[in-house]
Coordinates of C-alpha atoms in Angstrom, one line a residue:
M154 CA -123.6 14.6 -5.2
K155 CA -121.0 12.6 -7.0
E156 CA -121.1 12.6 -11.0
F157 CA -120.8 9.5 -12.9
D158 CA -120.4 9.1 -16.7
I159 CA -123.1 7.3 -18.6
K160 CA -122.0 5.0 -21.3
K161 CA -122.3 6.3 -24.9
G162 CA -125.8 5.3 -26.2
W163 CA -127.0 4.2 -22.8
Y164 CA -129.1 7.2 -22.0
S165 CA -132.0 5.6 -23.7
K166 CA -132.2 3.0 -20.9
V167 CA -132.7 5.6 -18.3
E168 CA -134.4 8.5 -19.9
G169 CA -138.0 9.6 -18.9
E170 CA -139.7 7.1 -16.5
L171 CA -137.2 4.4 -17.1
L172 CA -134.9 5.7 -14.3
P173 CA -137.6 5.7 -11.6
E174 CA -138.6 2.1 -12.7
L175 CA -135.0 0.9 -12.5
M176 CA -134.7 2.4 -9.0
K177 CA -138.0 0.7 -7.9
S178 CA -136.9 -2.7 -9.2
N179 CA -133.5 -2.5 -7.4
F180 CA -134.5 -0.7 -4.1
G181 CA -138.3 -1.4 -3.9
N182 CA -139.4 2.3 -3.7
V183 CA -138.8 5.6 -5.4
A184 CA -140.1 9.0 -4.9
Q185 CA -139.6 12.3 -7.0
E186 CA -138.5 15.6 -5.4
G187 CA -138.3 18.2 -8.2
D188 CA -135.8 16.7 -10.6
V189 CA -134.3 14.2 -8.1
Y190 CA -135.4 10.8 -7.7
V191 CA -135.1 9.5 -4.0
S192 CA -135.1 6.0 -2.7
S193 CA -133.7 4.0 0.3
F194 CA -132.5 0.5 0.8
G195 CA -130.9 -1.4 3.7
V196 CA -128.2 0.7 5.3
L197 CA -128.7 3.4 2.8
A198 CA -131.3 5.7 4.3
R199 CA -131.4 8.0 1.3
I200 CA -130.3 7.5 -2.3
E201 CA -130.6 10.5 -4.6
V202 CA -130.3 10.3 -8.3
K203 CA -130.4 13.1 -10.8
I204 CA -129.7 12.9 -14.6
L205 CA -127.5 16.0 -15.5
S206 CA -127.2 15.1 -19.4
K207 CA -127.1 12.3 -21.8
T208 CA -123.7 11.5 -20.6
Q209 CA -123.8 12.4 -16.9
M210 CA -125.8 11.4 -13.7
A211 CA -125.3 12.5 -10.2
V212 CA -125.8 10.1 -7.3
D213 CA -125.7 10.9 -3.5
T214 CA -126.2 8.3 -0.7
V215 CA -126.7 8.8 3.0
N216 CA -126.0 6.0 5.4
A217 CA -128.7 5.2 8.2
E218 CA -127.6 5.6 11.8
G219 CA -127.1 2.6 14.0
N220 CA -125.2 -0.7 14.0
F221 CA -125.8 -3.1 11.2
D222 CA -124.6 -6.6 10.4
D223 CA -122.1 -7.2 7.8
A224 CA -124.6 -9.1 5.5
M225 CA -127.0 -6.1 5.5
I226 CA -124.1 -3.7 4.6
L227 CA -123.0 -6.1 1.7
D228 CA -126.5 -6.4 0.4
S229 CA -126.9 -2.7 0.4
K230 CA -123.6 -2.1 -1.4
R231 CA -124.6 -4.9 -4.0
A232 CA -127.8 -3.3 -4.6
L233 CA -126.3 0.0 -5.2
N234 CA -123.7 -1.4 -7.5
K235 CA -126.1 -3.4 -9.5
F236 CA -128.3 -0.2 -9.9
M237 CA -125.2 1.8 -10.8
E238 CA -124.2 -0.7 -13.5
Q239 CA -127.7 -0.9 -15.0
A240 CA -128.0 3.0 -14.9
T241 CA -124.5 4.0 -16.4
G242 CA -123.6 0.9 -18.4
F243 CA -120.3 0.7 -16.5
D244 CA -119.4 -1.8 -13.7
A245 CA -117.6 -0.8 -10.5
K246 CA -114.3 -1.4 -11.9
A247 CA -114.9 0.8 -15.0
R248 CA -116.4 3.6 -13.1
M249 CA -113.3 3.6 -10.7
K250 CA -110.9 3.7 -13.8
R251 CA -113.0 6.5 -15.3
E252 CA -112.8 8.4 -12.0
Q253 CA -108.9 7.8 -11.7
K254 CA -108.5 9.0 -15.3
K255 CA -110.4 12.2 -14.6
A256 CA -108.3 12.9 -11.4
K257 CA -105.2 12.5 -13.3
E258 CA -106.3 15.0 -15.9
G259 CA -107.3 17.4 -13.1
K260 CA -111.1 17.4 -14.1
I261 CA -112.1 16.6 -10.5

């Protein structure tokens, strides 16, 4: 699972039942397996999300097997990015910059 930062003060938007509701609104389905929420959408056969702390969440995705058209791949990626922005408070560019900063500092 890959870890992502949650924006300061953003945890209140995903705590408790808000995270599964957010997943359901973006992906159309959600199930709970222990402390991990699981969903699927388009070419993403499995999307696993787990809150680690008020400042960290872990996300893991598994791609479906087979050939898919470009539109379906893009729709799946857009849905995942939209969810990630709503869940972490950071857009894709900010998440990438934070990841690069951690790599430079040797925290990854």
